[in-house]
mmCIF file of C-alpha atoms and ligand atoms in Angstrom:
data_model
loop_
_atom_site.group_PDB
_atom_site.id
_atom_site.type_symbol
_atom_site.label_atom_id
_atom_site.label_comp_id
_atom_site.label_asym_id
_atom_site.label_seq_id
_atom_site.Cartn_x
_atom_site.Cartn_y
_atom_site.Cartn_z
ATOM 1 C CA UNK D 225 24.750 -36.731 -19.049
ATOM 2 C CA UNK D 226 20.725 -36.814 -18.617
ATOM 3 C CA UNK D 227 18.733 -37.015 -21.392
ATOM 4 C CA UNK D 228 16.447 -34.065 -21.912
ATOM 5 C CA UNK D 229 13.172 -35.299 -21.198
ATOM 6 C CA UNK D 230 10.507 -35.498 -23.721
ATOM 7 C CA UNK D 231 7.754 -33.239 -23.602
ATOM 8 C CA UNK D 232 3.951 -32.396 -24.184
ATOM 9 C CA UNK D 233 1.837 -29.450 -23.684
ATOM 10 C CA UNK D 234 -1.871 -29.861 -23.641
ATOM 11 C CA UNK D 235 -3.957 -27.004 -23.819
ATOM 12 C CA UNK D 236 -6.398 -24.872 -25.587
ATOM 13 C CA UNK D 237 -5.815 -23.233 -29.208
ATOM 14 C CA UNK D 238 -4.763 -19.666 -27.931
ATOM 15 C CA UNK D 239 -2.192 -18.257 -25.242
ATOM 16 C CA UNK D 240 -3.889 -18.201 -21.931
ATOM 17 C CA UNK D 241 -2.689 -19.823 -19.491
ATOM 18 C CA UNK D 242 -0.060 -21.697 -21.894
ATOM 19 C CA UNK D 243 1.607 -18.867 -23.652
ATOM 20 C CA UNK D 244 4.716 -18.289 -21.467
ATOM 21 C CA UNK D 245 5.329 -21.710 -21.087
ATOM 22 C CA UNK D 246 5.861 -21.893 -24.688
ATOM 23 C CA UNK D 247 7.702 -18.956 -24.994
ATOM 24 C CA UNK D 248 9.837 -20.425 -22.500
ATOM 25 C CA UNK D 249 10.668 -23.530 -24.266
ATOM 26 C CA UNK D 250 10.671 -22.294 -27.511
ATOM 27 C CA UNK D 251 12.995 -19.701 -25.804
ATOM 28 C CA UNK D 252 15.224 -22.219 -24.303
ATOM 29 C CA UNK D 253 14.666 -24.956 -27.585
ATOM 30 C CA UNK D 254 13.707 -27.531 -25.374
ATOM 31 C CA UNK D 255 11.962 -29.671 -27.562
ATOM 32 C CA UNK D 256 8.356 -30.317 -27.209
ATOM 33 C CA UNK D 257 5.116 -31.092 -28.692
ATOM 34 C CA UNK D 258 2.913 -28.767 -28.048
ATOM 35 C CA UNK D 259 -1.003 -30.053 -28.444
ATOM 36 C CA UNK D 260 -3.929 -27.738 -29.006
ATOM 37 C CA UNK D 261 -7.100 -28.987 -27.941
ATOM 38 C CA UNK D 262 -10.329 -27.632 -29.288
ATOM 39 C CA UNK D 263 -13.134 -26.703 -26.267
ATOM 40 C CA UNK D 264 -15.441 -28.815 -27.542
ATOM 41 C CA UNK D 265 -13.134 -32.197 -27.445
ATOM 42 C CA UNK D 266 -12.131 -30.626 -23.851
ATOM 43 C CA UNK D 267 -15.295 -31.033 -21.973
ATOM 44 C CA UNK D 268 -15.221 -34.797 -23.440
ATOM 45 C CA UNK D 269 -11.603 -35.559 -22.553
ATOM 46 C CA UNK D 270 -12.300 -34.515 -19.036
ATOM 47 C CA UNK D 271 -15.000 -35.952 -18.295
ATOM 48 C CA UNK D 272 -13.062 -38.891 -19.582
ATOM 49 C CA UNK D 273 -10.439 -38.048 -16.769
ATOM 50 C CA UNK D 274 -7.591 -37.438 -18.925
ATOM 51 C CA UNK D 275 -6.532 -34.373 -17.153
ATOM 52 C CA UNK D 276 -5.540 -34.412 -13.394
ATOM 53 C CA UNK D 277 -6.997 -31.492 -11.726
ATOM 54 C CA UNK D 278 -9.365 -31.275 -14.621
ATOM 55 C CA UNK D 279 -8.378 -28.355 -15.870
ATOM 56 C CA UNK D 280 -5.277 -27.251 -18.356
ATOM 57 C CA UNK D 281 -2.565 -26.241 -19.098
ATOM 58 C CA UNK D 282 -1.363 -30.114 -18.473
ATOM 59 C CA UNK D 283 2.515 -30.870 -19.136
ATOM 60 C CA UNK D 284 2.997 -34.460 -19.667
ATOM 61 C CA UNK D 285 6.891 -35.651 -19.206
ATOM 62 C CA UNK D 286 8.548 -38.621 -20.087
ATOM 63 C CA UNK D 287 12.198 -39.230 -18.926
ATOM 64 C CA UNK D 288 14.628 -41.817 -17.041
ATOM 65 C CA UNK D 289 12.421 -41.712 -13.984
ATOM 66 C CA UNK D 290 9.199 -42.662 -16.004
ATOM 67 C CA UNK D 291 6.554 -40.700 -16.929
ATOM 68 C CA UNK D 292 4.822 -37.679 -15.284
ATOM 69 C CA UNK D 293 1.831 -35.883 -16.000
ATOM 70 C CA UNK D 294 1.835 -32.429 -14.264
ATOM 71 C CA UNK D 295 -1.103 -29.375 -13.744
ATOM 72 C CA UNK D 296 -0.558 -25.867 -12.520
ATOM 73 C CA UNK D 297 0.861 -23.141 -14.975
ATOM 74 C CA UNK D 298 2.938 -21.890 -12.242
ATOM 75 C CA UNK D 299 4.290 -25.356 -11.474
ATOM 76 C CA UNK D 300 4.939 -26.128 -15.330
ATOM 77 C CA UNK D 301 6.401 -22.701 -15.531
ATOM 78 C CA UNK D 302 9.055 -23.102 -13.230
ATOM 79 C CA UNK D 303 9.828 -26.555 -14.421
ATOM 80 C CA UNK D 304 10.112 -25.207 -18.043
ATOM 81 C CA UNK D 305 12.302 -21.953 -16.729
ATOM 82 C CA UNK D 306 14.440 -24.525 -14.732
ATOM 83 C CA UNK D 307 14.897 -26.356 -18.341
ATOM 84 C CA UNK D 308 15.176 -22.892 -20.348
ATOM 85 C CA UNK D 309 17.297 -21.715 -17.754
ATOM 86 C CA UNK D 310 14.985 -19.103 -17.252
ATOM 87 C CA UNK D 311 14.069 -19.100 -13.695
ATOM 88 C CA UNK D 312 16.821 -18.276 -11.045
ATOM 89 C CA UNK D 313 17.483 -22.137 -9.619
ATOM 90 C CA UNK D 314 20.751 -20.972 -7.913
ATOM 91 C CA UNK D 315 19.451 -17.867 -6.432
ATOM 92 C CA UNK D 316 16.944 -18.502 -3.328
ATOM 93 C CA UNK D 317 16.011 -14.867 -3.081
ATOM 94 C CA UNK D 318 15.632 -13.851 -6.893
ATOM 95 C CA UNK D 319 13.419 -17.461 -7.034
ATOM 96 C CA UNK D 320 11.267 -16.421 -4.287
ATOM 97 C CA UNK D 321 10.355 -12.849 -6.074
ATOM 98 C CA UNK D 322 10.069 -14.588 -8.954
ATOM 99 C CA UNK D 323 7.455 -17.042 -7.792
ATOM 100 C CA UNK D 324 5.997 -14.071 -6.184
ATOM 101 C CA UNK D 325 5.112 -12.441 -8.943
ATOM 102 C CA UNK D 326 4.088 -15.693 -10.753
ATOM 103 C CA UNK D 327 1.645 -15.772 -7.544
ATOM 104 C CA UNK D 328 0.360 -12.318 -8.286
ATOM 105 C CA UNK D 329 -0.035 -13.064 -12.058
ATOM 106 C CA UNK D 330 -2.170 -15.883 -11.280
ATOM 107 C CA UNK D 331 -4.082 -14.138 -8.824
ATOM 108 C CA UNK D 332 -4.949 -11.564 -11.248
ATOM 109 C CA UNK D 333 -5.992 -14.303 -13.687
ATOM 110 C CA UNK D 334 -8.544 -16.128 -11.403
ATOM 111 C CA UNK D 335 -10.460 -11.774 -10.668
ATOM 112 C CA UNK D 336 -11.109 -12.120 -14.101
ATOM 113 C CA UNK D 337 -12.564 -15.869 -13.962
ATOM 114 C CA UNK D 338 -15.920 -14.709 -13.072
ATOM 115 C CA UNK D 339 -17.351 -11.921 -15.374
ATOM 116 C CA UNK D 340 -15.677 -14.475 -18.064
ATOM 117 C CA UNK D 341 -18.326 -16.820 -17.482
ATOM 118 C CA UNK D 342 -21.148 -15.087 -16.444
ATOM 119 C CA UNK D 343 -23.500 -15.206 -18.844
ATOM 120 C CA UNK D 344 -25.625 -12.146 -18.764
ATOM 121 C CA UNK D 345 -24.127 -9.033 -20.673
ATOM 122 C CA UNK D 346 -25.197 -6.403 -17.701
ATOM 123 C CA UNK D 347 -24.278 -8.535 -15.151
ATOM 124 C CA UNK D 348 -20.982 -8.815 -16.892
ATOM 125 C CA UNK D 349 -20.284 -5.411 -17.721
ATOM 126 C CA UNK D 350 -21.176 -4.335 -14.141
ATOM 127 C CA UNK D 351 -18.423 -6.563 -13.020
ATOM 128 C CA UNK D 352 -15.835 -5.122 -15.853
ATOM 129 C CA UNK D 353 -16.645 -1.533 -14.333
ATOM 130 C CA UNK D 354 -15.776 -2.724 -11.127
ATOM 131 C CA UNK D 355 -12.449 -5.050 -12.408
ATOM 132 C CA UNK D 356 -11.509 -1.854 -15.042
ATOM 133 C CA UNK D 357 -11.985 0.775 -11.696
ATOM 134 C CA UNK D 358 -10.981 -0.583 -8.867
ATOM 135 C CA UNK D 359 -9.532 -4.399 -8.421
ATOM 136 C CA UNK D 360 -7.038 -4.115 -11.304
ATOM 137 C CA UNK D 361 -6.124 -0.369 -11.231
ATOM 138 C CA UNK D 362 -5.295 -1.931 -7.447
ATOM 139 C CA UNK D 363 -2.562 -5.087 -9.127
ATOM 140 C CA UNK D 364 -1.121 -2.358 -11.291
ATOM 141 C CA UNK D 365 -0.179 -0.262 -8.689
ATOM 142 C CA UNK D 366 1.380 -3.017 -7.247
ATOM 143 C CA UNK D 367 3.217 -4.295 -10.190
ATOM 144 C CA UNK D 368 4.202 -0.316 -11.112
ATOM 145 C CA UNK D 369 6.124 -0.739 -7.504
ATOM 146 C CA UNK D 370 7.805 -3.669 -8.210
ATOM 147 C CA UNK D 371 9.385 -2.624 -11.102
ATOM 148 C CA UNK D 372 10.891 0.603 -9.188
ATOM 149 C CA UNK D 373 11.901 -1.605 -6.366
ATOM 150 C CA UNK D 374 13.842 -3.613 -8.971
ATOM 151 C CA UNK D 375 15.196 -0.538 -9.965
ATOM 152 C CA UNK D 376 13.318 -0.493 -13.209
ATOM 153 C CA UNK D 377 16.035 -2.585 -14.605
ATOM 154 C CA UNK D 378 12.561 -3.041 -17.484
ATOM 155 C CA UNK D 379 12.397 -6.414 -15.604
ATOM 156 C CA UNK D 380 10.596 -7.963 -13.209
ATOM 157 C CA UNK D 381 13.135 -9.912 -11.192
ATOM 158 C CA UNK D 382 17.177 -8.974 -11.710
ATOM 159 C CA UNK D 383 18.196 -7.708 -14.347
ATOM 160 C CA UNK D 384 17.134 -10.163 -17.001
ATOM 161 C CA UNK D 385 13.972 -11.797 -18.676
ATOM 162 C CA UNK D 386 13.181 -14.586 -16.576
ATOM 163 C CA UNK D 387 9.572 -16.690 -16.032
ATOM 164 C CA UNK D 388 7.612 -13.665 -14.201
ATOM 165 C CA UNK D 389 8.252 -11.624 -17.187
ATOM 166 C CA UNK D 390 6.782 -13.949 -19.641
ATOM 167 C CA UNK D 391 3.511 -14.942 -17.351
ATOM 168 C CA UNK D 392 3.015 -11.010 -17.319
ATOM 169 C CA UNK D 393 3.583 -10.696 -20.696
ATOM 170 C CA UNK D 394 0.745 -12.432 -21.712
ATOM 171 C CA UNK D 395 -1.300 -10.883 -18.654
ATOM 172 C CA UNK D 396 -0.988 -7.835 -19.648
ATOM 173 C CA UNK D 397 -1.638 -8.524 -23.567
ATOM 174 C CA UNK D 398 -4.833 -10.542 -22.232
ATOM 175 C CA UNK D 399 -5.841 -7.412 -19.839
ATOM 176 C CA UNK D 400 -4.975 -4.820 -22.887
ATOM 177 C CA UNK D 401 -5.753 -6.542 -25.812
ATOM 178 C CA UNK D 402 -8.977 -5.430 -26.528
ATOM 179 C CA UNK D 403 -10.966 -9.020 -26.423
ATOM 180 C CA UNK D 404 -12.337 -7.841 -22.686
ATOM 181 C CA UNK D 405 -15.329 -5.611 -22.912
ATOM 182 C CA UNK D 406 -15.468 -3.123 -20.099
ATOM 183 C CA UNK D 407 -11.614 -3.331 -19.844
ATOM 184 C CA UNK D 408 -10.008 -0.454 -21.904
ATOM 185 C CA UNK D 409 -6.805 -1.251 -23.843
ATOM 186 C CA UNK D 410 -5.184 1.893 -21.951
ATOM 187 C CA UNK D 411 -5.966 0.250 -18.684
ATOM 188 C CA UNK D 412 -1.984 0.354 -18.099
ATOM 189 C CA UNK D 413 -0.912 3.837 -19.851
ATOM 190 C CA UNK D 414 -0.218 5.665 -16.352
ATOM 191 C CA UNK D 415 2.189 3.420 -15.148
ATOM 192 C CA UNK D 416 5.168 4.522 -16.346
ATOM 193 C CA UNK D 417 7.735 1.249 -15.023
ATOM 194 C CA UNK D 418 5.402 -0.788 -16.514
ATOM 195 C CA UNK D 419 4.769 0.402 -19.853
ATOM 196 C CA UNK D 420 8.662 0.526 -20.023
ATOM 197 C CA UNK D 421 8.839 -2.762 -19.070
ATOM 198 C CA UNK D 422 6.201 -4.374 -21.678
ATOM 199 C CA UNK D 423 8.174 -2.389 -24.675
ATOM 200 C CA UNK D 424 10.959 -4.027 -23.361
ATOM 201 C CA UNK D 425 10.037 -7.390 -22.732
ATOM 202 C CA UNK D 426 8.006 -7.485 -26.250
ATOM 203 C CA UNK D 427 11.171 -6.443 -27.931
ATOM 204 C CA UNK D 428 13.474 -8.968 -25.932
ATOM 205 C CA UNK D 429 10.837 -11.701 -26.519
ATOM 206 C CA UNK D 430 10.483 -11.357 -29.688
ATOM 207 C CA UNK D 431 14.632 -11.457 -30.239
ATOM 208 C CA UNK D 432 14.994 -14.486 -28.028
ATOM 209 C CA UNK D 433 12.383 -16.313 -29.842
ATOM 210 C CA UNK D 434 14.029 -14.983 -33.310
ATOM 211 C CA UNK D 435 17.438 -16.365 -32.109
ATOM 212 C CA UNK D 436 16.053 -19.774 -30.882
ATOM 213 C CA UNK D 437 14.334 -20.409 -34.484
ATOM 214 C CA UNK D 438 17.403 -19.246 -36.322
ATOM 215 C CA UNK D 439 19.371 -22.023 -33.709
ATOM 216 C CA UNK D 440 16.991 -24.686 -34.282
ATOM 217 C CA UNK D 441 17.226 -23.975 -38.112
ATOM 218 C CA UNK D 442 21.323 -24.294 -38.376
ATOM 219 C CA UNK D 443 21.297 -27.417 -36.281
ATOM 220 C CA UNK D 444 18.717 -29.387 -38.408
HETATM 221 N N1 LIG B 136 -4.804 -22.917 -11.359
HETATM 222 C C1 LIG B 136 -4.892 -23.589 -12.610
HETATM 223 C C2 LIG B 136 -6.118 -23.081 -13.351
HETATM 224 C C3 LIG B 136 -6.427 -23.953 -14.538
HETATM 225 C C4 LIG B 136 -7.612 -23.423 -15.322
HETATM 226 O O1 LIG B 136 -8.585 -22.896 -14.757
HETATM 227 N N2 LIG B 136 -7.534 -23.556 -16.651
HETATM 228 C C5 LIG B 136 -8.582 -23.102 -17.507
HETATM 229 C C6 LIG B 136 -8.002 -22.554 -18.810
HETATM 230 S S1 LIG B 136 -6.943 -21.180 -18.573
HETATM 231 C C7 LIG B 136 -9.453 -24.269 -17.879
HETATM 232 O O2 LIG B 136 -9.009 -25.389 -17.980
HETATM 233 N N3 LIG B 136 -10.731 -23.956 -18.151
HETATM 234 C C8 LIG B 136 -11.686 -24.862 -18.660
HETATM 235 C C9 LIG B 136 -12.753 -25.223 -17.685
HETATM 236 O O3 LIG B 136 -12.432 -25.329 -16.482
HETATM 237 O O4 LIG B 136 -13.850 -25.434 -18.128
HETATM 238 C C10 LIG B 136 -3.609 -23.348 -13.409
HETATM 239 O O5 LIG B 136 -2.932 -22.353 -13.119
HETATM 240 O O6 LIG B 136 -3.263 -24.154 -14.304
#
């Protein structure tokens, strides 16, 4: 039998880009350590080189083959839903809409890149009017007719939590939550599919994380 590899997460003290990829292990209890780096060591550590592309999240692997350090929260997502068992391995077709939507999640991450840095507060808010309006109004649609055309199983793919759930999870709670100014926390109420779908997920998230700690706890 392989040995499971050993694992380490590198990225930034909050959810972002990192947070279904620990759900997903924690989900799975694939061991791993998961390391939260401050911003202001982060600027130093990559100017230093440390991480590949330069940016994070950055899973570093160690196993038979050697070691491996990987960038790409899509790419470490799959990998990790591969381990977890969450991500549909056997199933071309249910792996190619599930990296679809792992495409579109990321897609809608990188609109919201700019009016995140910009600096000045009109300039940004002009660019929240036109993300809050238009551009992500637009991604919701789409995402309201995926759900039906999964036959608003409350998933995104089949008819179980997988990957593309998770990476929207944490879209939508970074689109709703309330940290964006200019983006209202009811940017999502009229679409019906998907506020079933993030009840669902937050309650089936929340269970599969609940049974994996209660696991972990009767095995150590
Ligand atoms: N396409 C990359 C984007 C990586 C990325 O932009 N990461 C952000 C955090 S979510 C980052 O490292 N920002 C710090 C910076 O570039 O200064 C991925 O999906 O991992």
């Amino acid at each position: 039998m392989t040995a499971m590899p050993q694992l380490r997460l590198r990225y930034f003290p909050f959810p972002g880009r990192a947070g279904p990829i620990r759900d997903c292990l924690q989900i799975g209890g694939i061991p791993f350590v998961d390391e939260h780096i401050a911003p202001e060591q982060f600027r130093e550590r990559r100017s230093a080189g440390e991480f590949p592309f330069g940016g994070l999240p950055v899973l570093d692997v160690e196993s038979e083959s050697g070691k491996v350090c990987a960038a790409q929260s899509n790419a470490i997502l799959r990998y990790a839903g591969r381990l977890a068992g969450l991500y549909p391995d056997a199933d071309p077709l249910q792996a190619l809409k599930v990296d679809e939507a792992l495409d579109m999640g990321e897609e809608i991450s990188q609109l919201l890149g700019p009016s995140l840095h910009e600096p000045d507060p009109e300039r940004k808010l002009a660019m929240r009017k036109v993300l809050a309006e238009e551009t992500l109004p637009y991604w919701a649609a789409c995402i309201e007719r995926l759900l039906i055309a999964n036959g608003s199983t409350g998933f995104l793919v089949g008819d179980s939590l997988s990957v593309a759930d998770l990476k929207f999870y944490w879209v939508a709670d970074f689109l709703t939550g309330g940290s964006l100014d200019g983006i209202p926390r009811t940017l999502l109420d009229d679409y019906p599919n998907i506020m079933a779908w993030q009840k669902k997920v937050a309650a089936e998230r929340e269970a599969r994380l609940a049974q994996a700690a209660a696991s972990q706890q009767a095995t150590a």
